[in-house]
Amino acid sequence: MRSYQSDLTPPWKKSTPAPEVPAEPDLVVEEAVSGFCGAVIRCEKTAQGPTVTLEDRFGKHRVFPMEPRGFLLEGKVVTLVRPSAGGPVRPARTASGSVAVPGARARVARAGRIYVEGRHDAELVERVWGDDLRIEGVVVEYLEGIDDLPAIVREFAPGPDARLGVLVDHLVPGSKESRIAAQVTDADVLVVGHPYIDVWEAVKPSSVGIPGWPAVPRGQDWKTGVCRALGWPENTGAAWQHILSRVGSYKDLEPQLLGRVEELIDFVTLPA
């Protein structure tokens, strides 16, 4: 007669099995211990066991062992497993790297706004963050420069229920833009910026297919100078459409712009 040793572990101390989820490319998960959140890039077999490589929205890669109950998917504990050969690829994030919400309707527009300097800035923000902005009900408007920013802020009349975020080009110490931005001190307004002369530079050169953004002599129109240096026709509108067409997701943008736009979205969507 065979004897069995009974399991004396209390029920509440037993770990419940977590659902197994195939680690399909672009699946966005969070590693349970470190809190690192990113999209699946690849799975590999190693001597220590299977691993998964994740990429966060800033392009940083980290490799993790595919341990049981090792990841969170939309806040729930899961066990990642290697996808079956030829399995379907499941799109799971927006162009900004956020978790996609299939079928989500646009929210009624908030009173808060995000202002950007020009039409190109607005088109780039829409291309990468458009899905997120519609879900959050955030409207992006563009200005023709920021010379009158303090007056524009007063006219907007920001408040706890109507915060204003402003994205400024070339916001570096000592610049004209930094002096203008310093005049805005309202607690319900956040002015941030990137270091680039124009938002064109916030697109990675590798995405555009160029070795780098050329230096344009002072006093020369920057966009026109870029076209000349790259041998493009001096049609800045057509040049921008070419650049914009090469932007498919946040991966094509520099981190200095990514972080600032995310900061503005968080600011204008915070509860009053």
CSV table of C-alpha atoms in Angstrom, one decimal:
chain,number,residue,atom,x,y,z
A,1,MET,CA,0.0,0.0,0.0
A,2,ARG,CA,1.5,3.4,-1.0
A,3,SER,CA,1.5,6.2,1.4
A,4,TYR,CA,1.4,9.9,0.6
A,5,GLN,CA,2.6,12.9,2.7
A,6,SER,CA,-0.2,15.4,3.1
A,7,ASP,CA,0.4,19.0,2.1
A,8,LEU,CA,0.3,21.0,5.3
A,9,THR,CA,0.7,24.4,3.6
A,10,PRO,CA,-2.2,26.7,4.6
A,11,PRO,CA,-4.4,27.5,1.6
A,12,TRP,CA,-3.8,31.2,1.8
A,13,LYS,CA,0.0,30.7,1.5
A,14,LYS,CA,-0.3,28.6,-1.6
A,15,SER,CA,0.6,30.6,-4.7
A,16,THR,CA,-2.2,30.4,-7.3
A,17,PRO,CA,-1.1,29.5,-10.8
A,18,ALA,CA,-0.9,32.6,-13.1
A,19,PRO,CA,-2.2,32.5,-16.6
A,20,GLU,CA,0.3,31.8,-19.3
A,21,VAL,CA,0.7,34.5,-22.0
A,22,PRO,CA,2.7,34.1,-25.2
A,23,ALA,CA,5.4,36.7,-25.3
A,24,GLU,CA,4.4,38.0,-28.7
A,25,PRO,CA,6.3,40.9,-30.3
A,26,ASP,CA,5.0,44.3,-29.1
A,27,LEU,CA,3.2,42.8,-26.1
A,28,VAL,CA,3.7,45.4,-23.3
A,29,VAL,CA,4.4,44.0,-19.8
A,30,GLU,CA,6.0,45.0,-16.5
A,31,GLU,CA,8.7,42.9,-14.8
A,32,ALA,CA,7.3,42.2,-11.4
A,33,VAL,CA,10.5,42.7,-9.3
A,34,SER,CA,12.2,45.7,-11.0
A,35,GLY,CA,9.0,47.4,-12.3
A,36,PHE,CA,10.6,47.8,-15.7
A,37,CYS,CA,7.9,48.3,-18.3
A,38,GLY,CA,8.4,47.6,-22.0
A,39,ALA,CA,7.4,45.9,-25.2
A,40,VAL,CA,8.6,42.4,-26.0
A,41,ILE,CA,11.4,42.5,-28.6
A,42,ARG,CA,12.4,38.8,-28.7
A,43,CYS,CA,12.6,35.6,-26.8
A,44,GLU,CA,15.8,33.5,-26.6
A,45,LYS,CA,16.9,30.1,-25.2
A,46,THR,CA,19.9,30.3,-22.9
A,47,ALA,CA,21.8,27.8,-20.7
A,48,GLN,CA,20.0,29.3,-17.7
A,49,GLY,CA,16.6,29.0,-19.3
A,50,PRO,CA,14.4,31.1,-21.7
A,51,THR,CA,14.7,34.9,-21.5
A,52,VAL,CA,12.7,37.8,-22.9
A,53,THR,CA,14.0,41.2,-24.0
A,54,LEU,CA,11.9,44.2,-23.3
A,55,GLU,CA,12.2,47.7,-24.7
A,56,ASP,CA,10.8,50.7,-22.9
A,57,ARG,CA,9.5,53.9,-24.6
A,58,PHE,CA,12.9,55.5,-24.5
A,59,GLY,CA,14.5,52.7,-26.4
A,60,LYS,CA,16.3,51.1,-23.4
A,61,HIS,CA,16.6,47.3,-23.6
A,62,ARG,CA,16.6,44.8,-20.6
A,63,VAL,CA,16.7,41.0,-20.6
A,64,PHE,CA,14.7,39.1,-18.0
A,65,PRO,CA,14.3,35.3,-17.3
A,66,MET,CA,10.9,34.0,-18.1
A,67,GLU,CA,10.1,32.8,-14.6
A,68,PRO,CA,6.6,31.8,-13.4
A,69,ARG,CA,4.5,34.7,-12.2
A,70,GLY,CA,7.4,37.0,-13.2
A,71,PHE,CA,5.4,39.7,-15.1
A,72,LEU,CA,2.4,42.0,-14.9
A,73,LEU,CA,0.0,42.4,-17.8
A,74,GLU,CA,-2.4,45.3,-17.4
A,75,GLY,CA,-1.8,45.0,-13.6
A,76,LYS,CA,-2.4,41.2,-13.4
A,77,VAL,CA,0.3,38.6,-12.6
A,78,VAL,CA,1.1,36.4,-15.6
A,79,THR,CA,3.7,33.8,-16.7
A,80,LEU,CA,5.3,34.6,-20.0
A,81,VAL,CA,5.9,31.7,-22.3
A,82,ARG,CA,7.6,31.4,-25.7
A,83,PRO,CA,5.1,32.0,-28.5
A,84,SER,CA,4.3,29.1,-30.8
A,85,ALA,CA,6.0,29.2,-34.2
A,86,GLY,CA,3.8,31.1,-36.7
A,87,GLY,CA,1.5,32.4,-33.9
A,88,PRO,CA,-0.3,35.7,-34.5
A,89,VAL,CA,1.4,38.9,-33.6
A,90,ARG,CA,-0.8,40.9,-31.3
A,91,PRO,CA,-0.5,44.7,-31.5
A,92,ALA,CA,-0.7,45.9,-27.9
A,93,ARG,CA,0.4,49.5,-27.8
A,94,THR,CA,-0.1,52.8,-29.5
A,95,ALA,CA,2.6,54.8,-31.4
A,96,SER,CA,3.6,56.4,-28.1
A,97,GLY,CA,4.2,53.1,-26.4
A,98,SER,CA,1.1,53.1,-24.3
A,99,VAL,CA,-1.1,50.1,-23.9
A,100,ALA,CA,-3.6,50.1,-26.8
A,101,VAL,CA,-7.3,50.2,-25.9
A,102,PRO,CA,-9.2,48.7,-28.9
A,103,GLY,CA,-12.5,50.3,-29.6
A,104,ALA,CA,-12.0,53.1,-27.1
A,105,ARG,CA,-14.0,56.2,-27.8
A,106,ALA,CA,-12.6,59.7,-27.7
A,107,ARG,CA,-13.3,61.5,-24.5
A,108,VAL,CA,-15.1,64.9,-24.5
A,109,ALA,CA,-12.4,67.6,-24.7
A,110,ARG,CA,-11.0,68.8,-21.4
A,111,ALA,CA,-10.8,72.5,-20.5
A,112,GLY,CA,-7.0,72.1,-20.3
A,113,ARG,CA,-4.9,72.4,-23.4
A,114,ILE,CA,-1.4,71.8,-24.7
A,115,TYR,CA,0.1,74.5,-26.8
A,116,VAL,CA,3.0,73.9,-29.1
A,117,GLU,CA,5.0,76.4,-31.2
A,118,GLY,CA,4.0,75.5,-34.7
A,119,ARG,CA,2.1,73.3,-37.1
A,120,HIS,CA,4.9,70.9,-37.5
A,121,ASP,CA,5.1,70.4,-33.8
A,122,ALA,CA,1.4,69.8,-33.6
A,123,GLU,CA,1.5,67.2,-36.4
A,124,LEU,CA,4.4,65.3,-34.8
A,125,VAL,CA,2.6,65.2,-31.5
A,126,GLU,CA,-0.6,64.0,-33.1
A,127,ARG,CA,1.2,61.3,-35.1
A,128,VAL,CA,2.8,59.7,-32.0
A,129,TRP,CA,0.4,60.6,-29.1
A,130,GLY,CA,-2.8,61.1,-31.0
A,131,ASP,CA,-4.5,58.0,-29.7
A,132,ASP,CA,-3.5,58.8,-26.1
A,133,LEU,CA,-4.7,62.4,-26.4
A,134,ARG,CA,-8.1,61.4,-27.8
A,135,ILE,CA,-8.7,58.9,-24.9
A,136,GLU,CA,-7.6,61.6,-22.4
A,137,GLY,CA,-9.6,64.3,-24.1
A,138,VAL,CA,-6.6,66.6,-24.5
A,139,VAL,CA,-6.6,69.1,-27.4
A,140,VAL,CA,-3.3,70.3,-28.9
A,141,GLU,CA,-3.2,73.8,-30.4
A,142,TYR,CA,-0.3,75.4,-32.2
A,143,LEU,CA,1.0,79.0,-31.8
A,144,GLU,CA,2.9,81.1,-34.3
A,145,GLY,CA,6.0,81.4,-32.0
A,146,ILE,CA,6.0,82.2,-28.3
A,147,ASP,CA,7.0,85.9,-28.3
A,148,ASP,CA,3.6,86.7,-26.8
A,149,LEU,CA,3.4,83.7,-24.4
A,150,PRO,CA,2.7,85.7,-21.2
A,151,ALA,CA,-0.3,87.4,-22.8
A,152,ILE,CA,-1.5,84.1,-24.4
A,153,VAL,CA,-1.4,82.5,-20.9
A,154,ARG,CA,-3.4,85.4,-19.4
A,155,GLU,CA,-6.0,85.1,-22.1
A,156,PHE,CA,-6.3,81.4,-21.6
A,157,ALA,CA,-7.0,82.0,-17.8
A,158,PRO,CA,-5.7,78.7,-16.5
A,159,GLY,CA,-7.0,77.2,-13.3
A,160,PRO,CA,-7.0,73.8,-11.4
A,161,ASP,CA,-9.7,72.5,-13.7
A,162,ALA,CA,-8.1,74.0,-16.8
A,163,ARG,CA,-4.3,73.5,-16.8
A,164,LEU,CA,-2.2,74.7,-19.6
A,165,GLY,CA,0.9,72.9,-20.9
A,166,VAL,CA,3.3,74.6,-23.3
A,167,LEU,CA,6.0,72.9,-25.4
A,168,VAL,CA,8.8,75.2,-26.5
A,169,ASP,CA,11.5,74.7,-29.1
A,170,HIS,CA,15.1,75.5,-28.2
A,171,LEU,CA,14.5,75.9,-24.5
A,172,VAL,CA,18.1,76.1,-23.3
A,173,PRO,CA,19.8,78.4,-20.8
A,174,GLY,CA,20.4,81.9,-22.2
A,175,SER,CA,18.1,81.6,-25.2
A,176,LYS,CA,15.3,84.0,-26.0
A,177,GLU,CA,12.9,81.2,-25.4
A,178,SER,CA,14.1,80.6,-21.9
A,179,ARG,CA,13.7,84.3,-21.0
A,180,ILE,CA,10.2,84.3,-22.3
A,181,ALA,CA,9.3,81.1,-20.5
A,182,ALA,CA,10.7,82.4,-17.2
A,183,GLN,CA,8.0,85.1,-17.3
A,184,VAL,CA,5.2,82.5,-16.9
A,185,THR,CA,4.9,81.7,-13.2
A,186,ASP,CA,1.3,80.5,-12.9
A,187,ALA,CA,1.0,77.3,-10.8
A,188,ASP,CA,-1.5,75.9,-13.3
A,189,VAL,CA,0.8,76.3,-16.3
A,190,LEU,CA,3.8,74.1,-17.1
A,191,VAL,CA,6.3,75.3,-19.7
A,192,VAL,CA,8.8,72.7,-20.9
A,193,GLY,CA,11.0,72.4,-23.9
A,194,HIS,CA,13.5,70.5,-25.9
A,195,PRO,CA,17.0,71.6,-26.9
A,196,TYR,CA,16.5,71.5,-30.6
A,197,ILE,CA,16.3,74.6,-32.8
A,198,ASP,CA,13.3,73.1,-34.6
A,199,VAL,CA,11.2,70.0,-33.9
A,200,TRP,CA,12.6,68.5,-37.1
A,201,GLU,CA,15.7,67.7,-35.1
A,202,ALA,CA,13.7,65.7,-32.6
A,203,VAL,CA,13.3,63.0,-35.2
A,204,LYS,CA,16.2,60.6,-35.1
A,205,PRO,CA,18.5,61.0,-38.2
A,206,SER,CA,18.5,57.2,-38.6
A,207,SER,CA,14.8,57.2,-39.1
A,208,VAL,CA,15.0,59.9,-41.8
A,209,GLY,CA,17.9,58.1,-43.5
A,210,ILE,CA,20.5,60.7,-42.9
A,211,PRO,CA,23.8,60.6,-41.0
A,212,GLY,CA,22.8,63.6,-38.9
A,213,TRP,CA,21.1,66.9,-38.9
A,214,PRO,CA,23.4,69.5,-40.5
A,215,ALA,CA,24.7,72.6,-38.8
A,216,VAL,CA,23.1,75.7,-40.3
A,217,PRO,CA,25.1,79.0,-40.2
A,218,ARG,CA,23.6,81.6,-37.9
A,219,GLY,CA,21.3,84.1,-39.6
A,220,GLN,CA,20.2,81.6,-42.2
A,221,ASP,CA,16.7,80.1,-42.1
A,222,TRP,CA,17.2,76.8,-40.4
A,223,LYS,CA,14.8,74.7,-42.4
A,224,THR,CA,15.9,76.1,-45.7
A,225,GLY,CA,19.6,75.6,-44.7
A,226,VAL,CA,18.9,71.9,-43.8
A,227,CYS,CA,17.3,71.3,-47.2
A,228,ARG,CA,20.3,72.9,-48.9
A,229,ALA,CA,22.8,70.9,-46.9
A,230,LEU,CA,21.1,67.6,-47.5
A,231,GLY,CA,20.6,68.3,-51.2
A,232,TRP,CA,16.8,68.4,-50.9
A,233,PRO,CA,14.6,70.7,-52.9
A,234,GLU,CA,14.2,74.0,-51.0
A,235,ASN,CA,10.5,73.3,-50.3
A,236,THR,CA,10.3,73.1,-46.5
A,237,GLY,CA,6.7,71.9,-46.6
A,238,ALA,CA,7.5,68.9,-48.8
A,239,ALA,CA,10.6,68.2,-46.7
A,240,TRP,CA,8.6,68.1,-43.5
A,241,GLN,CA,6.1,65.7,-45.0
A,242,HIS,CA,9.0,63.4,-46.0
A,243,ILE,CA,10.3,63.6,-42.4
A,244,LEU,CA,6.9,63.0,-40.8
A,245,SER,CA,6.3,60.0,-43.1
A,246,ARG,CA,9.3,58.3,-41.6
A,247,VAL,CA,7.9,58.6,-38.0
A,248,GLY,CA,6.0,55.4,-37.1
A,249,SER,CA,6.3,55.5,-33.4
A,250,TYR,CA,8.0,56.9,-30.3
A,251,LYS,CA,11.1,54.9,-31.4
A,252,ASP,CA,11.8,57.4,-34.1
A,253,LEU,CA,12.0,60.4,-31.7
A,254,GLU,CA,14.7,61.6,-29.4
A,255,PRO,CA,14.2,61.0,-25.7
A,256,GLN,CA,14.5,64.8,-25.0
A,257,LEU,CA,11.2,65.3,-26.8
A,258,LEU,CA,9.5,62.1,-25.6
A,259,GLY,CA,9.9,62.9,-21.9
A,260,ARG,CA,8.6,66.5,-22.3
A,261,VAL,CA,5.4,65.6,-24.1
A,262,GLU,CA,4.7,62.8,-21.6
A,263,GLU,CA,5.2,65.4,-18.8
A,264,LEU,CA,2.7,67.8,-20.4
A,265,ILE,CA,0.1,65.1,-20.9
A,266,ASP,CA,0.4,64.0,-17.2
A,267,PHE,CA,0.2,67.7,-16.1
A,268,VAL,CA,-3.0,68.6,-17.9
A,269,THR,CA,-4.8,65.4,-17.0
A,270,LEU,CA,-4.0,65.4,-13.2
A,271,PRO,CA,-7.2,65.6,-11.1
A,272,ALA,CA,-8.0,69.0,-9.8
